Amino acid sequence: MRIVPLITAVLVSVLLYFIVFERDRLMSQTPDTPKEVAVTEASEAEDASETDTFVRVVAIHSKARVIDSAVVLRGQTEADRQVDVRAETSAQVMSAPLRKGTMVEEGQIMCELDPGTRQASLAETEARLAEAQARVPETQARLHEAIARLEEARINSNAAIKLIEGGFASETRVASAEASVRAAEASVQAAKSGLQSTQAGIQSAEASVAAAEREIERLTITAPFSGLLESDTAELGSLLQPGSLCATVIRLNPIKVVGFVPETEVNRVKIGAMAGARLTTGQDVTGQVAFLSRSADSTTRTFRVEINVPNPDLAFRDGQTAEIAIASDGADAHLLPQSALTLNDEGTLGVRIVVEGNTVAFVPVELLRDSIDGIWVGGLPDQADVIIIGQEYVVEGVKVEPVFEEPRL
């Protein structure tokens, strides 16, 4: 009799196990009731209804407008002219120094050197020149004498030839006359050589005088152009050697604003185009493009551009960082909110627009200019319905239900 309760306990335990732990499996195997089938069909109908509903987005009717396009660069200011004035000879400085920041005029003395014995050297070379010039009359007289003797010898030679033809002179006399002619010709050549040597001596003496005078001129170092001293001139008593620095002079009026144009933009920059720049100090400058390089930098593949800017009060300094904008031909552009920009799957920057049939299309755009009202972009057709809200939730080819609002830009 004890086995019956044991069997009963086992059956109850198995039943409880299936009720507690296998309830989901049991329910899935039970047939659907009519009520459950109805709920399933209603859910499927609702899903189908949601599939037929279009995505709602906000768009604007945008029209292209012509804007003045500008090439924007970063660069810096440069002095119009700058030179390190250096000594060309060896001597001690005998002039008081000029301090940096001093305005100097073209030709103004900056460093004056001790002449030493250079004046004596000049006097010596001038004396040699005078001596060489004094020899000219003597050598010319010798030449005239030699020419006269040659004429005399030729006359004697002709007379001797005629006499021997008449039987009145011997052959010895004719030979002697011919020898006299040859000797006279040699004297003429010697006199000419002496005259040429005298003239060469004169030219050598003149060159020595010019060299001595140039050496004396090098003792006075002057400003090559009007400008500012960027460094002190050489100190009094200091010894300058050839190549030693006397001073650095810069000219800041006009001043140059220099930038480097990428090769994709170089054809938009023209000589004479108006340009503006904003310095890091907040100063705005305007000028014209004066130079555009024809050769690209081998490292950066950019082209140097220079803008001349008037600087009469020297308010702009050499080496200031500047943001440059160079005027270029106008371009068609759309003014859009910056938030309208998006990326496609390939990472291309563009916008999504609504095309025929209320479908979405992606159009790559080019950023032309940024402003406080929005961003100017190019690459869109003249008229485009640009999605400004919801563009991140749709892809190309999807149908949408656009809600248009008036552009606030």
XYZ file of C-alpha atoms in Angstrom:
409
model
C 0.000 0.000 0.000
C 2.955 2.322 0.423
C 3.748 2.375 -3.307
C 0.584 4.298 -4.271
C 1.472 7.487 -2.357
C 4.974 7.335 -3.797
C 3.672 7.153 -7.368
C 1.235 9.948 -6.653
C 4.048 12.161 -5.315
C 6.160 11.546 -8.431
C 3.305 12.418 -10.776
C 2.530 15.610 -8.858
C 6.211 16.611 -8.981
C 6.389 16.081 -12.764
C 3.185 18.060 -13.275
C 4.500 20.934 -11.172
C 7.794 20.912 -13.129
C 6.030 21.287 -16.491
C 3.689 23.963 -15.130
C 6.521 26.075 -13.668
C 9.504 25.532 -15.977
C 8.012 24.420 -19.316
C 4.956 26.670 -19.372
C 6.096 28.682 -22.490
C 6.711 25.556 -24.508
C 3.331 24.177 -23.588
C 1.555 27.383 -24.524
C 3.313 27.573 -27.929
C 2.128 24.098 -28.784
C -1.485 24.818 -27.997
C -3.722 25.771 -30.956
C -4.612 29.495 -31.379
C -7.955 30.546 -30.164
C -10.175 32.615 -32.461
C -9.542 35.659 -30.309
C -5.763 35.325 -30.622
C -6.006 34.878 -34.413
C -8.003 38.077 -34.672
C -5.393 40.017 -32.671
C -2.603 38.699 -34.931
C -4.438 39.706 -38.112
C -5.096 43.202 -36.738
C -1.389 43.630 -35.908
C -0.379 42.571 -39.416
C -2.859 45.016 -40.938
C -1.464 47.804 -38.750
C 2.093 46.986 -39.898
C 0.970 47.083 -43.532
C -0.692 50.448 -42.951
C 2.511 51.821 -41.393
C 4.551 50.573 -44.381
C 2.404 52.567 -46.783
C 2.918 55.820 -44.753
C 5.661 58.193 -46.174
C 8.371 59.734 -43.975
C 7.592 63.355 -43.216
C 10.484 65.862 -43.666
C 10.843 69.642 -43.664
C 12.238 71.283 -46.803
C 12.650 74.716 -48.374
C 12.376 75.993 -51.936
C 15.916 77.296 -52.572
C 16.937 79.427 -55.565
C 20.485 80.079 -56.718
C 21.895 83.585 -56.390
C 25.071 85.130 -57.789
C 27.640 85.958 -55.123
C 31.095 87.449 -55.289
C 33.306 84.448 -54.841
C 36.616 84.944 -53.055
C 39.781 82.880 -52.730
C 40.524 82.630 -49.014
C 44.108 82.049 -47.877
C 46.269 82.360 -44.827
C 49.536 84.229 -45.016
C 51.629 86.921 -43.416
C 52.933 90.425 -43.965
C 56.395 91.014 -45.405
C 58.538 94.103 -45.788
C 58.533 95.486 -49.304
C 62.346 95.581 -49.274
C 64.902 94.296 -46.787
C 68.677 94.209 -47.070
C 71.651 93.491 -44.826
C 74.166 96.242 -45.595
C 77.676 94.781 -45.250
C 81.233 96.061 -45.469
C 83.312 95.481 -48.612
C 86.735 96.255 -47.112
C 88.646 95.953 -43.851
C 88.824 98.990 -41.564
C 87.764 100.346 -38.192
C 84.464 102.174 -37.744
C 85.018 105.862 -37.026
C 81.358 107.025 -36.923
C 78.873 107.024 -34.043
C 76.252 104.247 -34.320
C 72.655 104.823 -35.350
C 70.117 103.031 -33.171
C 67.531 100.537 -34.387
C 64.185 102.062 -35.364
C 65.835 105.162 -36.843
C 64.468 106.355 -40.177
C 67.224 106.653 -42.794
C 67.064 108.232 -46.234
C 68.559 106.826 -49.403
C 72.280 107.679 -49.512
C 72.512 108.540 -45.793
C 75.799 107.483 -44.139
C 75.362 104.574 -41.725
C 78.966 103.418 -41.171
C 82.111 105.441 -41.937
C 85.446 103.603 -41.872
C 88.984 104.808 -41.189
C 90.807 105.426 -44.534
C 94.262 104.558 -43.168
C 96.905 104.703 -45.950
C 94.417 104.534 -48.795
C 94.841 108.208 -49.684
C 98.600 107.655 -50.046
C 97.955 104.643 -52.276
C 95.674 106.753 -54.424
C 98.331 109.484 -54.749
C 100.915 106.880 -55.782
C 98.693 105.427 -58.514
C 97.866 108.919 -59.783
C 101.618 109.688 -60.031
C 102.170 106.514 -62.032
C 99.373 107.530 -64.345
C 100.918 110.958 -64.864
C 104.303 109.345 -65.579
C 102.770 106.997 -68.146
C 100.950 109.861 -69.835
C 104.210 111.904 -69.986
C 105.882 109.165 -72.038
C 103.349 109.490 -74.834
C 104.992 112.480 -76.660
C 108.417 110.809 -76.510
C 107.210 107.547 -78.018
C 105.209 109.394 -80.655
C 108.332 111.419 -81.628
C 110.372 108.213 -81.938
C 107.724 106.792 -84.221
C 107.739 109.892 -86.460
C 111.548 109.762 -86.610
C 111.532 106.099 -87.583
C 108.991 106.765 -90.328
C 111.134 109.619 -91.730
C 114.245 107.434 -91.759
C 112.302 104.742 -93.578
C 111.293 107.231 -96.288
C 114.929 108.355 -96.634
C 116.148 104.759 -96.935
C 113.583 103.991 -99.629
C 114.648 107.089 -101.640
C 118.308 106.047 -101.424
C 117.398 102.515 -102.466
C 115.515 103.749 -105.567
C 118.416 106.033 -106.548
C 120.907 103.171 -106.230
C 118.763 100.931 -108.412
C 118.564 103.562 -111.182
C 122.322 104.219 -111.022
C 123.158 100.539 -111.353
C 120.880 100.304 -114.357
C 122.926 103.117 -116.051
C 126.212 101.563 -115.017
C 127.058 104.335 -112.549
C 126.820 102.360 -109.281
C 127.932 99.015 -107.985
C 125.806 96.185 -106.659
C 127.315 96.749 -103.229
C 125.693 100.172 -103.042
C 122.312 98.733 -103.945
C 122.610 96.058 -101.264
C 123.596 98.675 -98.705
C 120.559 100.783 -99.614
C 118.247 97.785 -99.249
C 119.743 97.035 -95.832
C 119.082 100.606 -94.757
C 115.419 100.230 -95.786
C 115.049 97.041 -93.742
C 116.665 98.691 -90.714
C 114.343 101.694 -91.015
C 111.301 99.427 -91.174
C 112.476 97.643 -88.011
C 112.869 100.999 -86.274
C 109.289 101.915 -87.217
C 107.949 98.681 -85.737
C 109.967 99.227 -82.563
C 108.624 102.759 -82.244
C 105.044 101.511 -82.691
C 105.590 98.859 -80.020
C 106.954 101.486 -77.673
C 103.892 103.666 -78.233
C 101.542 100.720 -77.580
C 103.476 99.859 -74.415
C 103.109 103.437 -73.223
C 99.352 103.367 -73.876
C 99.071 100.051 -72.013
C 100.951 101.622 -69.113
C 98.450 104.466 -69.102
C 95.483 102.074 -69.015
C 97.086 100.085 -66.182
C 97.686 103.266 -64.202
C 94.105 104.398 -64.809
C 92.824 101.015 -63.541
C 94.971 101.354 -60.429
C 93.617 104.840 -59.808
C 90.033 103.607 -60.242
C 90.671 100.710 -57.820
C 92.156 103.054 -55.236
C 89.231 105.459 -55.597
C 86.726 102.576 -55.269
C 88.521 101.381 -52.167
C 88.103 104.834 -50.655
C 84.401 104.887 -51.634
C 83.908 101.595 -49.754
C 84.905 103.353 -46.568
C 81.521 105.114 -46.561
C 78.583 102.703 -46.197
C 75.263 104.363 -47.073
C 71.591 103.349 -47.031
C 70.557 101.771 -50.360
C 66.953 103.043 -49.962
C 64.821 104.966 -47.505
C 63.564 102.852 -44.640
C 63.901 101.805 -41.007
C 66.959 100.446 -39.267
C 66.053 96.985 -37.983
C 69.362 96.761 -36.082
C 71.959 99.128 -34.641
C 74.734 100.145 -36.986
C 78.259 98.922 -36.234
C 79.723 100.330 -33.017
C 82.420 103.015 -33.027
C 85.895 101.456 -33.029
C 84.779 97.988 -34.131
C 86.753 96.317 -36.918
C 84.771 95.390 -39.997
C 85.940 92.751 -42.424
C 84.561 92.164 -45.939
C 81.072 90.744 -45.334
C 80.695 92.135 -41.793
C 77.238 93.549 -41.036
C 76.892 97.306 -40.798
C 73.068 97.388 -40.383
C 69.765 95.921 -41.618
C 67.378 98.257 -43.440
C 63.727 97.464 -44.189
C 61.050 99.365 -46.109
C 57.463 98.964 -44.875
C 55.632 101.356 -47.199
C 54.103 99.756 -49.130
C 53.991 96.469 -47.243
C 53.347 93.087 -48.846
C 50.788 90.517 -47.722
C 52.014 87.130 -48.908
C 49.999 83.915 -49.212
C 50.160 80.623 -51.086
C 47.359 79.595 -53.456
C 46.582 75.868 -53.949
C 46.768 74.667 -57.533
C 43.003 74.032 -57.567
C 42.360 77.773 -56.994
C 45.255 79.396 -58.872
C 43.276 80.083 -62.058
C 40.795 82.189 -60.071
C 43.489 84.696 -59.018
C 44.370 87.504 -61.423
C 47.068 90.171 -61.346
C 45.493 93.481 -60.312
C 42.545 91.859 -58.498
C 41.362 93.577 -55.332
C 42.176 91.778 -52.116
C 41.685 92.270 -48.409
C 43.294 90.833 -45.324
C 42.562 90.759 -41.613
C 45.547 90.686 -39.291
C 45.614 88.907 -35.955
C 45.412 92.323 -34.287
C 41.992 92.861 -35.897
C 43.264 95.413 -38.405
C 41.778 95.228 -41.910
C 43.901 96.071 -44.946
C 43.106 96.290 -48.646
C 45.291 96.243 -51.715
C 45.840 94.721 -55.142
C 47.474 91.504 -56.290
C 50.915 92.526 -57.585
C 52.544 89.126 -58.169
C 51.458 85.532 -58.812
C 54.139 82.895 -59.114
C 54.379 80.879 -62.322
C 56.214 78.060 -60.571
C 54.743 75.934 -57.788
C 56.555 75.174 -54.571
C 58.021 71.691 -54.966
C 56.948 70.641 -51.461
C 53.471 72.135 -50.988
C 52.438 72.453 -54.674
C 51.182 75.970 -53.991
C 51.808 79.274 -55.776
C 53.100 82.420 -54.056
C 50.865 85.480 -54.329
C 51.824 88.992 -53.187
C 49.438 91.856 -52.404
C 50.731 95.429 -52.156
C 49.123 97.370 -49.311
C 49.744 101.089 -48.598
C 51.317 101.633 -45.177
C 52.106 105.362 -44.894
C 51.915 105.491 -41.083
C 53.806 102.173 -40.665
C 50.900 100.714 -38.674
C 51.469 97.236 -40.117
C 54.578 95.294 -39.160
C 56.651 92.697 -40.911
C 55.695 89.073 -40.110
C 52.101 89.492 -38.890
C 49.722 86.588 -39.584
C 46.862 87.491 -41.924
C 43.702 85.902 -43.315
C 43.519 86.893 -46.983
C 40.497 87.087 -49.291
C 41.151 87.722 -52.994
C 38.202 88.806 -55.148
C 37.275 86.441 -57.970
C 34.532 86.030 -60.572
C 30.955 85.640 -59.263
C 29.405 82.204 -58.833
C 25.886 80.763 -58.513
C 25.251 79.615 -54.957
C 22.500 78.627 -52.529
C 22.297 80.007 -49.003
C 21.377 77.117 -46.689
C 21.424 76.407 -42.963
C 24.641 74.717 -42.020
C 22.606 71.945 -40.402
C 21.261 70.955 -43.838
C 24.674 69.500 -44.787
C 25.086 65.762 -44.451
C 27.314 62.892 -45.581
C 26.456 59.929 -47.763
C 27.729 56.396 -47.224
C 30.965 57.207 -49.091
C 31.651 60.200 -46.853
C 30.869 62.825 -49.521
C 29.574 66.144 -48.242
C 26.262 67.241 -49.734
C 22.540 67.797 -49.175
C 19.422 65.702 -49.707
C 16.750 67.168 -51.940
C 13.215 66.236 -52.937
C 12.877 65.435 -56.627
C 10.008 64.351 -58.884
C 7.682 61.855 -57.241
C 8.613 63.090 -53.777
C 11.669 60.880 -53.734
C 14.962 61.717 -52.077
C 18.175 62.394 -53.997
C 21.661 63.169 -52.688
C 23.628 66.008 -54.345
C 27.314 66.692 -53.530
C 27.999 70.382 -52.863
C 31.013 72.680 -52.693
C 31.438 75.082 -49.796
C 31.950 78.587 -51.163
C 31.596 80.916 -48.199
C 30.506 80.916 -44.588
C 28.410 83.755 -43.166
C 26.388 84.574 -40.064
C 23.169 83.839 -41.987
C 24.193 80.385 -43.168
C 26.554 78.781 -45.604
C 26.847 79.392 -49.366
C 27.178 76.201 -51.380
C 27.581 75.426 -55.062
C 26.797 72.356 -57.138
C 22.996 72.451 -56.839
C 20.612 73.187 -59.740
C 19.161 76.689 -60.056
C 16.074 75.612 -58.092
C 16.106 72.827 -55.533
C 13.861 71.599 -52.732
C 16.430 71.071 -49.996
C 15.573 68.974 -46.944
C 16.629 70.873 -43.832
C 15.022 68.683 -41.143
C 14.901 64.886 -41.334
C 17.643 64.449 -43.925
C 19.536 62.149 -41.585
C 16.606 59.667 -41.451
C 16.162 59.108 -45.181
C 18.329 57.730 -47.947
C 18.394 58.203 -51.681
C 15.331 56.776 -53.455
C 13.029 56.812 -50.399
C 9.649 58.482 -50.826
C 8.870 61.277 -48.397
C 6.053 63.615 -47.493
C 7.723 67.082 -47.583
C 6.452 69.996 -45.548
C 7.766 73.227 -47.050
C 8.535 76.352 -45.074
C 9.706 79.755 -46.189
C 13.483 80.271 -46.160
C 14.428 82.400 -43.175
C 17.866 83.259 -44.607
